[in-house]
XYZ file of C-alpha atoms in Angstrom:
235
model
C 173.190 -92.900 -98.602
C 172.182 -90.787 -101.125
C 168.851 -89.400 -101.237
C 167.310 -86.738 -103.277
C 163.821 -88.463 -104.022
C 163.078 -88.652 -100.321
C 164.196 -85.336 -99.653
C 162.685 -83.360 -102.207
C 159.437 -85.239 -101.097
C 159.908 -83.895 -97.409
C 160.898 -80.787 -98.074
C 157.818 -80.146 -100.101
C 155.883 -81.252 -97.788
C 157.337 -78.621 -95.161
C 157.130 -75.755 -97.695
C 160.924 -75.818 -97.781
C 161.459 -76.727 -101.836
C 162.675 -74.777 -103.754
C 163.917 -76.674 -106.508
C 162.335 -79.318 -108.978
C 162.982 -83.228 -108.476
C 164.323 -84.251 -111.763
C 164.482 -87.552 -113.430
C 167.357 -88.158 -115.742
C 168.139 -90.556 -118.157
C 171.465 -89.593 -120.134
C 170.037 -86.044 -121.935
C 166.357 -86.322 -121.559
C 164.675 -85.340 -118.366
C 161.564 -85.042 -116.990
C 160.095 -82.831 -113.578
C 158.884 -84.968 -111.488
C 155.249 -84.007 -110.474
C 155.229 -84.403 -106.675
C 152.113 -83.003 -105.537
C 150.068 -84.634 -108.058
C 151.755 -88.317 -107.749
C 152.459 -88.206 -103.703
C 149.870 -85.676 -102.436
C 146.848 -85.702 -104.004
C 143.464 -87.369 -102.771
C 143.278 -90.894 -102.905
C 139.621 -91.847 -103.785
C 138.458 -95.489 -102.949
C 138.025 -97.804 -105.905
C 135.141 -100.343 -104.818
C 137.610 -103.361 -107.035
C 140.515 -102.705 -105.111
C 138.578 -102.553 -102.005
C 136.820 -105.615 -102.415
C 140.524 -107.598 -103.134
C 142.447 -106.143 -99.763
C 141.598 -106.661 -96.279
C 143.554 -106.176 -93.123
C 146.272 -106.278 -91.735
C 147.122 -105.061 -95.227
C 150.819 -104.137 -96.198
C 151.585 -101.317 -98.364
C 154.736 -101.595 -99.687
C 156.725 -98.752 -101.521
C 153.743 -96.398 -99.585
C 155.743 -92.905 -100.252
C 154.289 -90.095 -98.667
C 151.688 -92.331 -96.893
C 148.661 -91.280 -99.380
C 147.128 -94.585 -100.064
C 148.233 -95.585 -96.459
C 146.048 -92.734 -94.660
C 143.039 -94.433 -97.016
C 143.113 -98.022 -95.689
C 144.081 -97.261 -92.248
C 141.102 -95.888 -91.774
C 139.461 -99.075 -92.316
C 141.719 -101.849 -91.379
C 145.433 -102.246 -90.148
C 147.606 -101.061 -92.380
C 151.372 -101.084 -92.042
C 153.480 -99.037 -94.643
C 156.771 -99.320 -95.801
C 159.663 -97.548 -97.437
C 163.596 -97.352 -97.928
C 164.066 -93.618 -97.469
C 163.628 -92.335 -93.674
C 163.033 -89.397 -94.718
C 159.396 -90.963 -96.669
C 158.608 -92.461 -93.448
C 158.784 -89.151 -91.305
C 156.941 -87.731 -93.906
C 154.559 -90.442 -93.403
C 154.266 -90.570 -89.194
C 154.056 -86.251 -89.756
C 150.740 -86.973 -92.127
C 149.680 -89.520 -89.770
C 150.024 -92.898 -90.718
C 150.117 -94.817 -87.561
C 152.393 -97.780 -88.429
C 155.051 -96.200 -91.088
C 158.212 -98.449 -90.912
C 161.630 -98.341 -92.714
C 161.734 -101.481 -93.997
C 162.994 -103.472 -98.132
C 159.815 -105.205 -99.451
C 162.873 -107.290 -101.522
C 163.722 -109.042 -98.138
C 159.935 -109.054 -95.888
C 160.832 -112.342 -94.413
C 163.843 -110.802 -92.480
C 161.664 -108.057 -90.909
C 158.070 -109.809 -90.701
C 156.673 -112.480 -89.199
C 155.161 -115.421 -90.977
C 151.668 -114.941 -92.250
C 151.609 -112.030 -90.704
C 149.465 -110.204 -93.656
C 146.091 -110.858 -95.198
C 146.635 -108.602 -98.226
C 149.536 -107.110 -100.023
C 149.295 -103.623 -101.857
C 152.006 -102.119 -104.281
C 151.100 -99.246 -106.721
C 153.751 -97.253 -107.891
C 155.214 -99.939 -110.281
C 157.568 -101.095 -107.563
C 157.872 -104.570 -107.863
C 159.486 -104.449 -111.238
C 162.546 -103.036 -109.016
C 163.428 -106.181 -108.568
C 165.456 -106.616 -111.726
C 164.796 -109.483 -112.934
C 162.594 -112.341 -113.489
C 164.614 -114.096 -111.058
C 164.151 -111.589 -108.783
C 160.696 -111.214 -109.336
C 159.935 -115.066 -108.912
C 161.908 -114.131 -105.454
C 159.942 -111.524 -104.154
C 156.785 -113.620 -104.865
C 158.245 -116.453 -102.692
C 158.855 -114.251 -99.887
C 156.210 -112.332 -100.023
C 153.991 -115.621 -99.383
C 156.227 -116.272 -96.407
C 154.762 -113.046 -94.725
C 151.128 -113.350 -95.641
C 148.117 -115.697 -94.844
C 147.549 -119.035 -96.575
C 144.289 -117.117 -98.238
C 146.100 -113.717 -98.867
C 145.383 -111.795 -101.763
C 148.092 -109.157 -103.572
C 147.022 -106.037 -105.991
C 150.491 -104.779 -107.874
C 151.168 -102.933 -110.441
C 153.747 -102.612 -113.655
C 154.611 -101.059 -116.832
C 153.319 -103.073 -119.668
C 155.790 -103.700 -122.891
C 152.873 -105.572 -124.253
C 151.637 -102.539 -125.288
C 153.377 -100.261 -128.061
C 152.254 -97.746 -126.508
C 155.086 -98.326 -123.435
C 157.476 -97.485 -125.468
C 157.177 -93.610 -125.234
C 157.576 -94.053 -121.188
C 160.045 -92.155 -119.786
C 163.893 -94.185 -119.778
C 162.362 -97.248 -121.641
C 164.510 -99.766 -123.473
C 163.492 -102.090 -125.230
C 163.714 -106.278 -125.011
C 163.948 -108.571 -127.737
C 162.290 -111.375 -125.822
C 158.222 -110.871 -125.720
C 156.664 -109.211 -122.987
C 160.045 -108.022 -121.550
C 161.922 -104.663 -121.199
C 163.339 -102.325 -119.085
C 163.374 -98.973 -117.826
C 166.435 -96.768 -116.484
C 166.859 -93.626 -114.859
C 167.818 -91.490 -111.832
C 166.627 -88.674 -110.062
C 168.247 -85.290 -109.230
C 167.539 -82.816 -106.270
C 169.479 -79.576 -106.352
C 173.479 -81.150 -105.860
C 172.238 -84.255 -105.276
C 172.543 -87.332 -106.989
C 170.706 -90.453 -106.636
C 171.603 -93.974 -107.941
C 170.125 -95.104 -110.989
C 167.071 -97.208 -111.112
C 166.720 -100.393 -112.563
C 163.073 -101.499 -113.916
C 162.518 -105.160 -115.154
C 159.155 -104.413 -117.196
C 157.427 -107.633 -117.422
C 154.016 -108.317 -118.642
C 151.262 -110.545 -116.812
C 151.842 -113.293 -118.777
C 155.616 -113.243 -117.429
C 154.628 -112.948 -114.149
C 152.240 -115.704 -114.555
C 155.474 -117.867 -115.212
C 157.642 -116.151 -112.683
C 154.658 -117.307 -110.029
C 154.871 -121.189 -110.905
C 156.962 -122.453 -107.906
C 155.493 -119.962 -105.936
C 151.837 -120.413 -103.770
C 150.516 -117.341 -106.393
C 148.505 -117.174 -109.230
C 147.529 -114.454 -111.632
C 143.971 -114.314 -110.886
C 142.761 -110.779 -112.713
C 144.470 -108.187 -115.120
C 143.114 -104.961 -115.881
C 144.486 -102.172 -117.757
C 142.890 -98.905 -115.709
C 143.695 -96.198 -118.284
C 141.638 -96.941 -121.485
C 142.745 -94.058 -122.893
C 146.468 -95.076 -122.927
C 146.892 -98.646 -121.301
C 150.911 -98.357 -120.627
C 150.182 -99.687 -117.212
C 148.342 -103.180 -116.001
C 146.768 -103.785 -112.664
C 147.066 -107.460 -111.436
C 145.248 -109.419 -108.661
C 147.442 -112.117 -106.862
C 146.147 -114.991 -104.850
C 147.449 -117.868 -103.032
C 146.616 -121.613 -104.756
C-alpha cells in the first residue's frame, strides 16, 4: 500500500529526507510542516490531564509525541495505520506502539479494555460520515470502561473562519462540510483523504444511540477558532 505520509515521517526522523511532504488538492498545495506538527515538545495541559487516565488509548498517535507524554504517567497504548509511524514510534520509545484501525477497535481490543480515549490530529472526522461517525462512537464504547472519558478533536464549519482550511468544501446542511486532499512524497502518491467536518452539535446527535455524551467544547485557539476540542463521557 501506498505510503508517502509515513515515509516521509521516518525518513525525517533518520536524517534521510530530502524532499518536502506535500499535500495536494487539485492545483493548490501546501508543505507539510513535519517537525513542527510530529516532533515538537508536547507540553502538558492541566484540562486534558485532568479528563484522561490510564490505560489511555491514543489513537492516530503519529510519530509517538503525545504518546511519550502520557506514558510516562499511565499506560498508554498508541496506534496507527502506517508501519512505518509505528517503527518510528518503538525507535522514539513508546513502549506499546501497535499497528492497528481505530475505525474497527472492537476487532483488535478487548472489551472495556480502556479508561480514556485520546485523538488529536482531527482524526475521527476520517470516518466519512455521520454514519460513520455514530459508528466509531459505538465501538469505541465497546473497548473502554463503563466510566471512560474521550478528548477528540475536529475542524469546525461552524466557524467562517474554516473555510480558508486547506482542501475545504463546503456543505449546505448546517454544521457540515468536508475536506479533501492527498499527500505527495517524491514519486509517491498517496490516496486521497476524505474529512467529514462536523460540528459539536452534530456529534451531539451522532452520539444518541450511543453510551456518549458531549460533555465540554472548547475552541483552544482564540485567535482563530477553526478547530474545537470536545470531552466525551459515557451516560
Amino acid at each position: 500500500m501506498s505510503d508517502p505520509f509515513g515515509r516521509a515521517i521516518r525518513d525525517h526522523y533518520r536524517g534521510e529526507r530530502e524532499a518536502p511532504l506535500v499535500d495536494r488538492d487539485g492545483e493548490r498545495t501546501r508543505e507539510h510542516p513535519i517537525e513542527r506538527w510530529y516532533f515538537g515538545e508536547f507540553e502538558g495541559d492541566e484540562w486534558l490531564e485532568s479528563h484522561l487516565d490510564g490505560p489511555l488509548i491514543d489513537m492516530g498517535a503519529g510519530a509517538g509525541r503525545d504518546a511519550l507524554y502520557f506514558q510516562d504517567r499511565f499506560e498508554t497504548v498508541a496506534i496507527e495505520v502506517s508501519d512505518r509511524l509505528v517503527a518510528t514510534m518503538r525507535d522514539r520509545g513508546v513502549v506499546d506502539a501497535r499497528r492497528a484501525d481505530m475505525f474497527s477497535l472492537p476487532e483488535q481490543f478487548e472489551r472495556d479494555r480502556f479508561r480514556s480515549a485520546y485523538a488529536r490530529g482531527t482524526q475521527v472526522q476520517l470516518a466519512g460520515s455521520m454514519a460513520g461517525v455514530e459508528r466509531f462512537l459505538s465501538d469505541l464504547a465497546v473497548v473502554t470502561a463503563p466510566d471512560a472519558t474521550a478528548v477528540i478533536d475536529g475542524y469546525a464549519p461552524e466557524r467562517d473562519a474554516t473555510a480558508d482550511t486547506f482542501g475545504y468544501r463546503e456543505d449546505p446542511a448546517p454544521g457540515l462540510a468536508y475536506r479533501v486532499y492527498h499527500c505527495v512524497y517524491e514519486d509517491e502518491v498517496g490516496e486521497t483523504l476524505l474529512f467529514r467536518l462536523f460540528s459539536p452539535d452534530r456529534l451531539r446527535a451522532a452520539a444518541v444511540g450511543t453510551p456518549w455524551t458531549v460533555a465540554e467544547v472548547r475552541y483552544p485557539r482564540s485567535d482563530r477558532p477553526v478547530q474545537w476540542v470536545v470531552r466525551l463521557e459515557k451516560a
